[in-house]
PDB file of C-alpha atoms and ligand atoms in Angstrom:
ATOM      1  CA  MET R  29      84.756  97.546 107.162  1.00 79.00           C
ATOM      2  CA  ARG R  30      88.130  96.661 104.625  1.00 90.00           C
ATOM      3  CA  SER R  31      91.179  98.093 105.499  1.00 95.00           C
ATOM      4  CA  LEU R  32      92.231 100.877 103.235  1.00 97.00           C
ATOM      5  CA  ILE R  33      95.766 100.120 101.268  1.00 97.00           C
ATOM      6  CA  ILE R  34      97.078 103.081  99.494  1.00 98.00           C
ATOM      7  CA  ALA R  35      99.971 102.851  97.220  1.00 98.00           C
ATOM      8  CA  ASN R  36     101.629 105.629  96.476  1.00 98.00           C
ATOM      9  CA  TRP R  37     104.101 105.258  93.794  1.00 98.00           C
ATOM     10  CA  LYS R  38     105.535 108.780  94.367  1.00 98.00           C
ATOM     11  CA  MET R  39     107.779 109.810  91.365  1.00 98.00           C
ATOM     12  CA  ASN R  40     107.853 106.152  89.759  1.00 98.00           C
ATOM     13  CA  PRO R  41     108.054 103.992  87.756  1.00 98.00           C
ATOM     14  CA  GLN R  42     110.252 106.342  85.048  1.00 98.00           C
ATOM     15  CA  SER R  43     107.888 104.940  81.776  1.00 98.00           C
ATOM     16  CA  LEU R  44     103.883 104.227  81.349  1.00 97.00           C
ATOM     17  CA  LYS R  45     105.506 100.803  80.476  1.00 98.00           C
ATOM     18  CA  GLY R  46     106.955 100.251  83.373  1.00 98.00           C
ATOM     19  CA  ALA R  47     104.046 101.857  85.751  1.00 97.00           C
ATOM     20  CA  LYS R  48     101.578  99.377  83.462  1.00 96.00           C
ATOM     21  CA  LEU R  49     103.693  96.440  84.189  1.00 97.00           C
ATOM     22  CA  LEU R  50     103.975  97.076  88.135  1.00 97.00           C
ATOM     23  CA  LEU R  51     100.072  97.671  87.772  1.00 96.00           C
ATOM     24  CA  ASN R  52      99.392  94.416  86.123  1.00 94.00           C
ATOM     25  CA  SER R  53     101.433  92.330  88.428  1.00 96.00           C
ATOM     26  CA  VAL R  54      99.580  93.797  91.552  1.00 96.00           C
ATOM     27  CA  LYS R  55      96.290  93.422  89.939  1.00 93.00           C
ATOM     28  CA  ARG R  56      96.878  89.540  88.959  1.00 93.00           C
ATOM     29  CA  GLY R  57      98.481  89.094  92.483  1.00 93.00           C
ATOM     30  CA  ILE R  58      95.748  89.989  94.503  1.00 91.00           C
ATOM     31  CA  ARG R  59      92.600  88.907  92.138  1.00 88.00           C
ATOM     32  CA  ASN R  60      90.829  87.038  94.574  1.00 83.00           C
ATOM     33  CA  VAL R  61      91.431  89.456  97.578  1.00 86.00           C
ATOM     34  CA  LYS R  62      88.195  90.644  99.140  1.00 81.00           C
ATOM     35  CA  LYS R  63      88.940  91.940 102.770  1.00 85.00           C
ATOM     36  CA  VAL R  64      91.010  95.090 101.494  1.00 93.00           C
ATOM     37  CA  GLU R  65      90.377  98.207  99.280  1.00 94.00           C
ATOM     38  CA  VAL R  66      93.379  98.839  97.264  1.00 96.00           C
ATOM     39  CA  VAL R  67      94.063 101.879  95.999  1.00 97.00           C
ATOM     40  CA  ILE R  68      97.175 102.900  93.627  1.00 97.00           C
ATOM     41  CA  CYS R  69      98.202 106.519  93.380  1.00 98.00           C
ATOM     42  CA  PRO R  70     100.530 106.524  90.165  1.00 98.00           C
ATOM     43  CA  PRO R  71     101.895 109.971  89.222  1.00 98.00           C
ATOM     44  CA  PHE R  72      99.635 112.146  86.804  1.00 97.00           C
ATOM     45  CA  PRO R  73     100.894 111.154  83.707  1.00 97.00           C
ATOM     46  CA  TYR R  74      99.810 107.582  84.141  1.00 97.00           C
ATOM     47  CA  LEU R  75      96.393 107.938  85.445  1.00 96.00           C
ATOM     48  CA  SER R  76      94.877 108.331  82.541  1.00 94.00           C
ATOM     49  CA  SER R  77      96.109 105.033  80.797  1.00 93.00           C
ATOM     50  CA  PHE R  78      94.767 102.836  84.043  1.00 88.00           C
ATOM     51  CA  LYS R  79      91.563 101.771  83.418  1.00 67.00           C
ATOM     52  CA  PHE R  80      89.686 101.672  86.396  1.00 62.00           C
ATOM     53  CA  PRO R  81      85.591 101.670  87.118  1.00 55.00           C
ATOM     54  CA  ARG R  82      84.842 105.554  87.235  1.00 53.00           C
ATOM     55  CA  SER R  83      83.703 106.642  90.381  1.00 49.00           C
ATOM     56  CA  THR R  84      80.392 108.402  90.288  1.00 48.00           C
ATOM     57  CA  PRO R  85      78.971 111.030  92.761  1.00 48.00           C
ATOM     58  CA  SER R  86      76.875 108.271  94.183  1.00 47.00           C
ATOM     59  CA  SER R  87      79.888 105.742  94.393  1.00 48.00           C
ATOM     60  CA  ARG R  88      81.391 108.338  96.469  1.00 52.00           C
ATOM     61  CA  ARG R  89      79.035 108.043  98.887  1.00 45.00           C
ATOM     62  CA  LYS R  90      79.259 104.625  99.733  1.00 51.00           C
ATOM     63  CA  GLY R  91      82.375 105.760 101.613  1.00 50.00           C
ATOM     64  CA  PRO R  92      85.723 104.686 101.674  1.00 49.00           C
ATOM     65  CA  GLY R  93      85.700 100.634 102.287  1.00 45.00           C
ATOM     66  CA  GLY R  94      81.924 100.425 101.514  1.00 43.00           C
ATOM     67  CA  ARG R  95      80.641  97.864  99.041  1.00 41.00           C
ATOM     68  CA  GLN R  96      82.320  98.709  95.795  1.00 42.00           C
ATOM     69  CA  VAL R  97      82.149  97.134  92.428  1.00 38.00           C
ATOM     70  CA  SER R  98      85.977  96.178  92.765  1.00 49.00           C
ATOM     71  CA  SER R  99      88.148  96.298  95.625  1.00 66.00           C
ATOM     72  CA  PHE R 100      90.773  98.422  93.098  1.00 84.00           C
ATOM     73  CA  LYS R 101      90.809 102.071  92.836  1.00 94.00           C
ATOM     74  CA  ILE R 102      92.579 105.052  91.752  1.00 96.00           C
ATOM     75  CA  GLY R 103      94.096 107.783  93.377  1.00 98.00           C
ATOM     76  CA  ALA R 104      96.288 111.037  92.844  1.00 98.00           C
ATOM     77  CA  GLN R 105      99.145 112.085  94.665  1.00 98.00           C
ATOM     78  CA  ASN R 106      98.391 115.810  95.002  1.00 98.00           C
ATOM     79  CA  CYS R 107      95.980 118.190  93.380  1.00 98.00           C
ATOM     80  CA  PHE R 108      95.592 122.122  93.227  1.00 98.00           C
ATOM     81  CA  TRP R 109      92.919 123.763  95.251  1.00 98.00           C
ATOM     82  CA  GLU R 110      91.175 126.234  92.168  1.00 98.00           C
ATOM     83  CA  LYS R 111      88.717 124.642  90.098  1.00 96.00           C
ATOM     84  CA  LYS R 112      90.259 125.450  86.618  1.00 97.00           C
ATOM     85  CA  GLY R 113      91.977 128.679  85.064  1.00 97.00           C
ATOM     86  CA  ALA R 114      95.851 130.453  84.895  1.00 98.00           C
ATOM     87  CA  PHE R 115      97.438 128.206  87.282  1.00 98.00           C
ATOM     88  CA  SER R 116     100.524 126.618  85.090  1.00 98.00           C
ATOM     89  CA  GLY R 117     101.719 123.233  86.331  1.00 97.00           C
ATOM     90  CA  GLU R 118      98.717 122.424  88.502  1.00 98.00           C
ATOM     91  CA  ILE R 119      95.897 119.828  88.308  1.00 98.00           C
ATOM     92  CA  SER R 120      92.715 120.369  89.492  1.00 98.00           C
ATOM     93  CA  PRO R 121      90.431 118.060  91.563  1.00 98.00           C
ATOM     94  CA  SER R 122      87.708 117.813  89.005  1.00 97.00           C
ATOM     95  CA  MET R 123      90.037 116.831  86.564  1.00 97.00           C
ATOM     96  CA  LEU R 124      91.181 113.771  88.714  1.00 97.00           C
ATOM     97  CA  LYS R 125      87.723 112.865  89.085  1.00 97.00           C
ATOM     98  CA  ASN R 126      86.877 112.891  85.690  1.00 96.00           C
ATOM     99  CA  LEU R 127      89.733 110.548  85.229  1.00 95.00           C
ATOM    100  CA  GLY R 128      88.105 108.073  87.554  1.00 94.00           C
ATOM    101  CA  CYS R 129      90.217 109.063  90.675  1.00 96.00           C
ATOM    102  CA  LYS R 130      88.272 108.649  94.087  1.00 96.00           C
ATOM    103  CA  TYR R 131      91.079 109.642  96.549  1.00 98.00           C
ATOM    104  CA  VAL R 132      93.729 112.198  96.295  1.00 98.00           C
ATOM    105  CA  ILE R 133      96.673 112.330  99.047  1.00 98.00           C
ATOM    106  CA  ILE R 134      96.932 116.000 100.394  1.00 98.00           C
ATOM    107  CA  GLY R 135      99.982 116.949 102.531  1.00 98.00           C
ATOM    108  CA  HIS R 136     102.436 114.205 102.176  1.00 98.00           C
ATOM    109  CA  SER R 137     105.427 115.421 104.009  1.00 98.00           C
ATOM    110  CA  GLU R 138     107.759 115.199 101.040  1.00 98.00           C
ATOM    111  CA  ARG R 139     105.552 118.010  99.634  1.00 98.00           C
ATOM    112  CA  ARG R 140     105.348 120.379 102.700  1.00 97.00           C
ATOM    113  CA  ARG R 141     109.187 119.764 102.536  1.00 97.00           C
ATOM    114  CA  TYR R 142     110.071 120.048  98.822  1.00 97.00           C
ATOM    115  CA  LEU R 143     107.561 122.139  97.825  1.00 97.00           C
ATOM    116  CA  ALA R 144     106.675 124.330 100.993  1.00 97.00           C
ATOM    117  CA  GLU R 145     103.348 123.403 101.112  1.00 98.00           C
ATOM    118  CA  THR R 146     102.001 125.070 104.298  1.00 98.00           C
ATOM    119  CA  ASP R 147      98.718 124.236 106.369  1.00 98.00           C
ATOM    120  CA  GLU R 148      96.846 126.719 104.894  1.00 98.00           C
ATOM    121  CA  MET R 149      97.456 125.547 101.622  1.00 98.00           C
ATOM    122  CA  ILE R 150      96.846 122.172 102.510  1.00 98.00           C
ATOM    123  CA  ASN R 151      93.508 123.124 103.995  1.00 98.00           C
ATOM    124  CA  LYS R 152      92.601 124.685 100.883  1.00 98.00           C
ATOM    125  CA  LYS R 153      93.077 121.626  98.947  1.00 98.00           C
ATOM    126  CA  ILE R 154      91.347 119.452 101.283  1.00 98.00           C
ATOM    127  CA  ARG R 155      88.164 121.626 100.754  1.00 98.00           C
ATOM    128  CA  ALA R 156      88.636 121.565  97.031  1.00 98.00           C
ATOM    129  CA  ALA R 157      89.144 117.957  96.861  1.00 98.00           C
ATOM    130  CA  LEU R 158      85.803 117.762  99.019  1.00 98.00           C
ATOM    131  CA  ARG R 159      83.836 119.954  96.667  1.00 98.00           C
ATOM    132  CA  ALA R 160      85.293 117.797  93.744  1.00 98.00           C
ATOM    133  CA  LYS R 161      83.514 114.472  95.637  1.00 98.00           C
ATOM    134  CA  LEU R 162      87.300 112.976  96.233  1.00 98.00           C
ATOM    135  CA  PHE R 163      88.342 111.392  99.325  1.00 98.00           C
ATOM    136  CA  PRO R 164      91.485 113.428 100.520  1.00 98.00           C
ATOM    137  CA  ILE R 165      93.974 111.452 102.441  1.00 98.00           C
ATOM    138  CA  PHE R 166      95.143 114.452 104.702  1.00 98.00           C
ATOM    139  CA  CYS R 167      98.934 113.332 105.724  1.00 98.00           C
ATOM    140  CA  ILE R 168     100.150 114.512 109.052  1.00 98.00           C
ATOM    141  CA  GLY R 169     103.295 114.021 111.324  1.00 98.00           C
ATOM    142  CA  GLU R 170     105.919 115.203 113.318  1.00 98.00           C
ATOM    143  CA  ASN R 171     109.757 114.877 112.275  1.00 97.00           C
ATOM    144  CA  ARG R 172     112.391 113.300 114.531  1.00 97.00           C
ATOM    145  CA  GLU R 173     113.285 117.262 116.565  1.00 97.00           C
ATOM    146  CA  GLN R 174     109.730 117.645 117.725  1.00 98.00           C
ATOM    147  CA  ARG R 175     109.436 113.864 118.541  1.00 97.00           C
ATOM    148  CA  ASP R 176     112.687 114.197 120.717  1.00 97.00           C
ATOM    149  CA  ARG R 177     111.630 117.508 122.511  1.00 98.00           C
ATOM    150  CA  GLY R 178     108.259 116.253 123.516  1.00 97.00           C
ATOM    151  CA  LYS R 179     106.264 118.583 120.931  1.00 98.00           C
ATOM    152  CA  THR R 180     104.565 115.680 119.033  1.00 98.00           C
ATOM    153  CA  PHE R 181     101.126 115.797 120.609  1.00 98.00           C
ATOM    154  CA  ASP R 182     100.886 119.954 119.998  1.00 98.00           C
ATOM    155  CA  PHE R 183     102.187 119.821 116.285  1.00 98.00           C
ATOM    156  CA  LEU R 184      99.623 116.938 115.293  1.00 98.00           C
ATOM    157  CA  LYS R 185      97.064 119.004 116.893  1.00 98.00           C
ATOM    158  CA  SER R 186      97.851 122.090 115.285  1.00 98.00           C
ATOM    159  CA  GLN R 187      98.408 120.372 111.939  1.00 98.00           C
ATOM    160  CA  ILE R 188      94.750 118.395 112.544  1.00 98.00           C
ATOM    161  CA  LEU R 189      93.170 122.501 113.443  1.00 98.00           C
ATOM    162  CA  LYS R 190      94.862 124.357 110.831  1.00 98.00           C
ATOM    163  CA  GLY R 191      93.926 121.783 107.898  1.00 98.00           C
ATOM    164  CA  LEU R 192      90.449 121.122 108.880  1.00 98.00           C
ATOM    165  CA  GLU R 193      89.480 124.843 109.034  1.00 98.00           C
ATOM    166  CA  LYS R 194      86.188 125.758 107.933  1.00 97.00           C
ATOM    167  CA  ILE R 195      85.301 121.849 107.064  1.00 98.00           C
ATOM    168  CA  PRO R 196      81.761 121.618 108.147  1.00 97.00           C
ATOM    169  CA  LYS R 197      81.065 118.540 110.163  1.00 96.00           C
ATOM    170  CA  LYS R 198      79.163 116.675 107.288  1.00 96.00           C
ATOM    171  CA  GLU R 199      82.244 116.448 105.532  1.00 98.00           C
ATOM    172  CA  ILE R 200      84.419 115.048 108.279  1.00 97.00           C
ATOM    173  CA  LYS R 201      83.522 111.302 107.510  1.00 96.00           C
ATOM    174  CA  ASN R 202      84.700 111.664 104.015  1.00 98.00           C
ATOM    175  CA  ILE R 203      88.429 112.805 105.322  1.00 98.00           C
ATOM    176  CA  ILE R 204      90.853 109.991 105.699  1.00 98.00           C
ATOM    177  CA  PHE R 205      93.720 110.823 108.164  1.00 98.00           C
ATOM    178  CA  ALA R 206      97.284 109.402 107.344  1.00 98.00           C
ATOM    179  CA  TYR R 207      99.686 109.630 110.719  1.00 98.00           C
ATOM    180  CA  GLU R 208     102.898 109.307 108.780  1.00 98.00           C
ATOM    181  CA  PRO R 209     105.804 110.532 111.194  1.00 98.00           C
ATOM    182  CA  ILE R 210     108.570 112.211 109.159  1.00 98.00           C
ATOM    183  CA  TRP R 211     111.340 110.234 110.860  1.00 98.00           C
ATOM    184  CA  ALA R 212     109.710 106.863 109.578  1.00 98.00           C
ATOM    185  CA  VAL R 213     108.809 108.062 105.815  1.00 98.00           C
ATOM    186  CA  GLY R 214     111.342 105.986 103.507  1.00 97.00           C
ATOM    187  CA  THR R 215     113.889 105.486 106.752  1.00 97.00           C
ATOM    188  CA  GLY R 216     113.278 101.730 107.520  1.00 97.00           C
ATOM    189  CA  LYS R 217     112.734 102.991 110.869  1.00 97.00           C
ATOM    190  CA  PRO R 218     108.727 102.470 111.359  1.00 98.00           C
ATOM    191  CA  CYS R 219     106.970 103.894 114.643  1.00 98.00           C
ATOM    192  CA  ASP R 220     106.505 100.850 116.877  1.00 96.00           C
ATOM    193  CA  PHE R 221     102.835  99.472 117.264  1.00 97.00           C
ATOM    194  CA  THR R 222     101.752 100.946 120.287  1.00 97.00           C
ATOM    195  CA  GLU R 223     102.882 104.101 119.727  1.00 97.00           C
ATOM    196  CA  THR R 224     101.118 104.397 116.529  1.00 98.00           C
ATOM    197  CA  GLN R 225      98.333 103.100 118.678  1.00 98.00           C
ATOM    198  CA  ILE R 226      98.553 106.073 120.829  1.00 98.00           C
ATOM    199  CA  MET R 227      98.502 108.300 117.883  1.00 98.00           C
ATOM    200  CA  GLY R 228      95.593 106.579 116.350  1.00 98.00           C
ATOM    201  CA  LEU R 229      93.678 107.588 119.523  1.00 98.00           C
ATOM    202  CA  PHE R 230      95.009 110.804 120.302  1.00 98.00           C
ATOM    203  CA  ILE R 231      93.934 111.744 116.327  1.00 98.00           C
ATOM    204  CA  ARG R 232      90.297 110.667 117.092  1.00 98.00           C
ATOM    205  CA  LYS R 233      90.574 112.287 120.294  1.00 98.00           C
ATOM    206  CA  THR R 234      91.227 115.593 118.747  1.00 98.00           C
ATOM    207  CA  ILE R 235      88.396 115.016 115.935  1.00 98.00           C
ATOM    208  CA  GLY R 236      85.876 114.259 119.021  1.00 98.00           C
ATOM    209  CA  LYS R 237      86.429 117.579 120.636  1.00 97.00           C
ATOM    210  CA  LEU R 238      86.631 119.527 117.349  1.00 97.00           C
ATOM    211  CA  TYR R 239      83.575 117.987 115.894  1.00 97.00           C
ATOM    212  CA  THR R 240      82.073 114.885 117.806  1.00 97.00           C
ATOM    213  CA  PRO R 241      82.833 112.015 119.862  1.00 97.00           C
ATOM    214  CA  ARG R 242      80.364 110.036 117.635  1.00 96.00           C
ATOM    215  CA  LEU R 243      81.797 111.517 114.278  1.00 96.00           C
ATOM    216  CA  ALA R 244      85.506 111.031 115.375  1.00 97.00           C
ATOM    217  CA  GLN R 245      84.789 107.181 115.722  1.00 96.00           C
ATOM    218  CA  LYS R 246      83.376 107.337 111.722  1.00 95.00           C
ATOM    219  CA  ILE R 247      86.800 108.714 110.759  1.00 97.00           C
ATOM    220  CA  ARG R 248      89.451 106.719 108.880  1.00 98.00           C
ATOM    221  CA  ILE R 249      92.920 106.910 110.503  1.00 98.00           C
ATOM    222  CA  LEU R 250      96.048 105.042 108.282  1.00 98.00           C
ATOM    223  CA  TYR R 251      99.632 104.456 109.485  1.00 98.00           C
ATOM    224  CA  GLY R 252     102.542 105.316 107.036  1.00 98.00           C
ATOM    225  CA  GLY R 253     106.225 104.874 107.489  1.00 98.00           C
ATOM    226  CA  SER R 254     108.346 102.214 106.386  1.00 98.00           C
ATOM    227  CA  VAL R 255     105.430  99.716 106.328  1.00 98.00           C
ATOM    228  CA  ASN R 256     106.360  96.368 104.849  1.00 98.00           C
ATOM    229  CA  SER R 257     104.870  92.830 104.402  1.00 97.00           C
ATOM    230  CA  GLN R 258     106.185  91.732 107.511  1.00 97.00           C
ATOM    231  CA  ASN R 259     104.962  94.671 109.847  1.00 97.00           C
ATOM    232  CA  ALA R 260     101.764  95.535 108.094  1.00 97.00           C
ATOM    233  CA  SER R 261      99.237  93.175 109.253  1.00 96.00           C
ATOM    234  CA  ASP R 262     100.536  94.367 113.124  1.00 96.00           C
ATOM    235  CA  TYR R 263      99.258  97.869 112.603  1.00 98.00           C
ATOM    236  CA  ILE R 264      95.956  96.768 111.512  1.00 97.00           C
ATOM    237  CA  LYS R 265      95.614  94.103 114.314  1.00 96.00           C
ATOM    238  CA  GLU R 266      97.398  95.393 117.007  1.00 96.00           C
ATOM    239  CA  ALA R 267      97.787  99.320 116.372  1.00 97.00           C
ATOM    240  CA  LYS R 268      94.207  99.454 115.656  1.00 97.00           C
ATOM    241  CA  MET R 269      94.666 101.410 112.225  1.00 98.00           C
ATOM    242  CA  ASP R 270      91.722 101.159 109.551  1.00 98.00           C
ATOM    243  CA  GLY R 271      94.599 101.181 106.686  1.00 98.00           C
ATOM    244  CA  LEU R 272      98.002 101.855 105.568  1.00 98.00           C
ATOM    245  CA  LEU R 273      99.790 104.369 103.472  1.00 98.00           C
ATOM    246  CA  ILE R 274     102.642 102.565 101.634  1.00 98.00           C
ATOM    247  CA  GLY R 275     105.668 103.611  99.722  1.00 98.00           C
ATOM    248  CA  ALA R 276     108.706 102.080  98.664  1.00 98.00           C
ATOM    249  CA  ALA R 277     107.167  98.509  99.581  1.00 98.00           C
ATOM    250  CA  SER R 278     104.554  99.199  96.627  1.00 98.00           C
ATOM    251  CA  LEU R 279     106.979  99.724  94.056  1.00 98.00           C
ATOM    252  CA  ASP R 280     107.797  95.913  94.084  1.00 98.00           C
ATOM    253  CA  ALA R 281     104.827  94.207  92.855  1.00 98.00           C
ATOM    254  CA  LYS R 282     105.925  90.695  95.127  1.00 98.00           C
ATOM    255  CA  GLU R 283     106.540  92.669  98.360  1.00 98.00           C
ATOM    256  CA  PHE R 284     103.242  94.629  97.995  1.00 98.00           C
ATOM    257  CA  VAL R 285     101.097  91.467  96.481  1.00 97.00           C
ATOM    258  CA  LYS R 286     102.647  89.655  99.794  1.00 97.00           C
ATOM    259  CA  LEU R 287     101.629  92.506 102.087  1.00 97.00           C
ATOM    260  CA  ILE R 288      97.894  92.586 101.015  1.00 96.00           C
ATOM    261  CA  LYS R 289      98.017  88.796 101.141  1.00 94.00           C
ATOM    262  CA  ASN R 290      99.171  88.820 104.810  1.00 94.00           C
ATOM    263  CA  LEU R 291      96.871  91.244 105.615  1.00 93.00           C
ATOM    264  CA  THR R 292      93.942  89.332 104.676  1.00 87.00           C
ATOM    265  CA  LEU R 293      95.344  86.043 107.137  1.00 80.00           C
ATOM    266  CA  LYS R 294      93.452  85.253 109.964  1.00 59.00           C
TER     267      LYS R 294
HETATM  268  P1  PGA A  30     107.525 104.436 102.811  1.00 69.17           P
HETATM  269  O1  PGA A  30     106.949 105.908 102.216  1.00 69.17           O
HETATM  270  O2  PGA A  30     106.615 103.576 103.190  1.00 69.17           O
HETATM  271  O3  PGA A  30     108.732 104.266 101.575  1.00 69.17           O
HETATM  272  O4  PGA A  30     108.186 104.705 104.232  1.00 69.17           O
HETATM  273  C1  PGA A  30     105.247 106.158 103.029  1.00 69.17           C
HETATM  274  C2  PGA A  30     104.899 107.242 102.630  1.00 69.17           C
HETATM  275  O5  PGA A  30     105.439 108.272 102.071  1.00 69.17           O
HETATM  276  O6  PGA A  30     103.656 107.526 102.016  1.00 69.17           O
END
């Protein structure tokens, strides 16, 4: 299966012109790349200006990494849990779907931290995204203190259990898990490959117990946190991740193109 590479632009760039420039440079740079599925997640205001093939309900069923017309997709960085109504400032999953989004990042540590998103809110968002036939990218990860106190596994397990509450078996393969240790996000200090692999195995084992081991084999697990063009391919090859969630390195077209190209080298 193709690796899934998600570019999380966060609150950048500051103008549509800048966003289009970045997008076009990346598109040009990876025109002939086939072995990865690249997903750009720009800020909401730019989504409608980005022309991508629309994903239909049937295209979603091909699954992440499945056969697609184009290897370039679009995603959002967040969504609300209600379908419509009096929720000022919020964006519904169906609005994203209607704009052509295929993916939506949910539960990013920055939203948990700055917007006080709880596991319960994240669970509602994941369920709403699934209802709209989007693929949620469910972010989990411990902070430095939890890690130092040896609480990483307990914490991840609790985030997984709460985030997946009331989600039926048939939907689990449509959720993409992103292991993003908070201490590695935006710090230039990535998690090492062996530990990342252990976390990936732990997440799969937890899903296996919660659902079935067979389903656990089908889920996709990404790593995110200070990934760059130098270390990216080791997360795929050594740590056996199914893809990557990339922040800072996705804002520099040259670096991002290099990162993708490095992934496709033998
Ligand atoms: P980073 O961010 O690559 O800048 O560490 C990753 C993320 O927040 O998803």
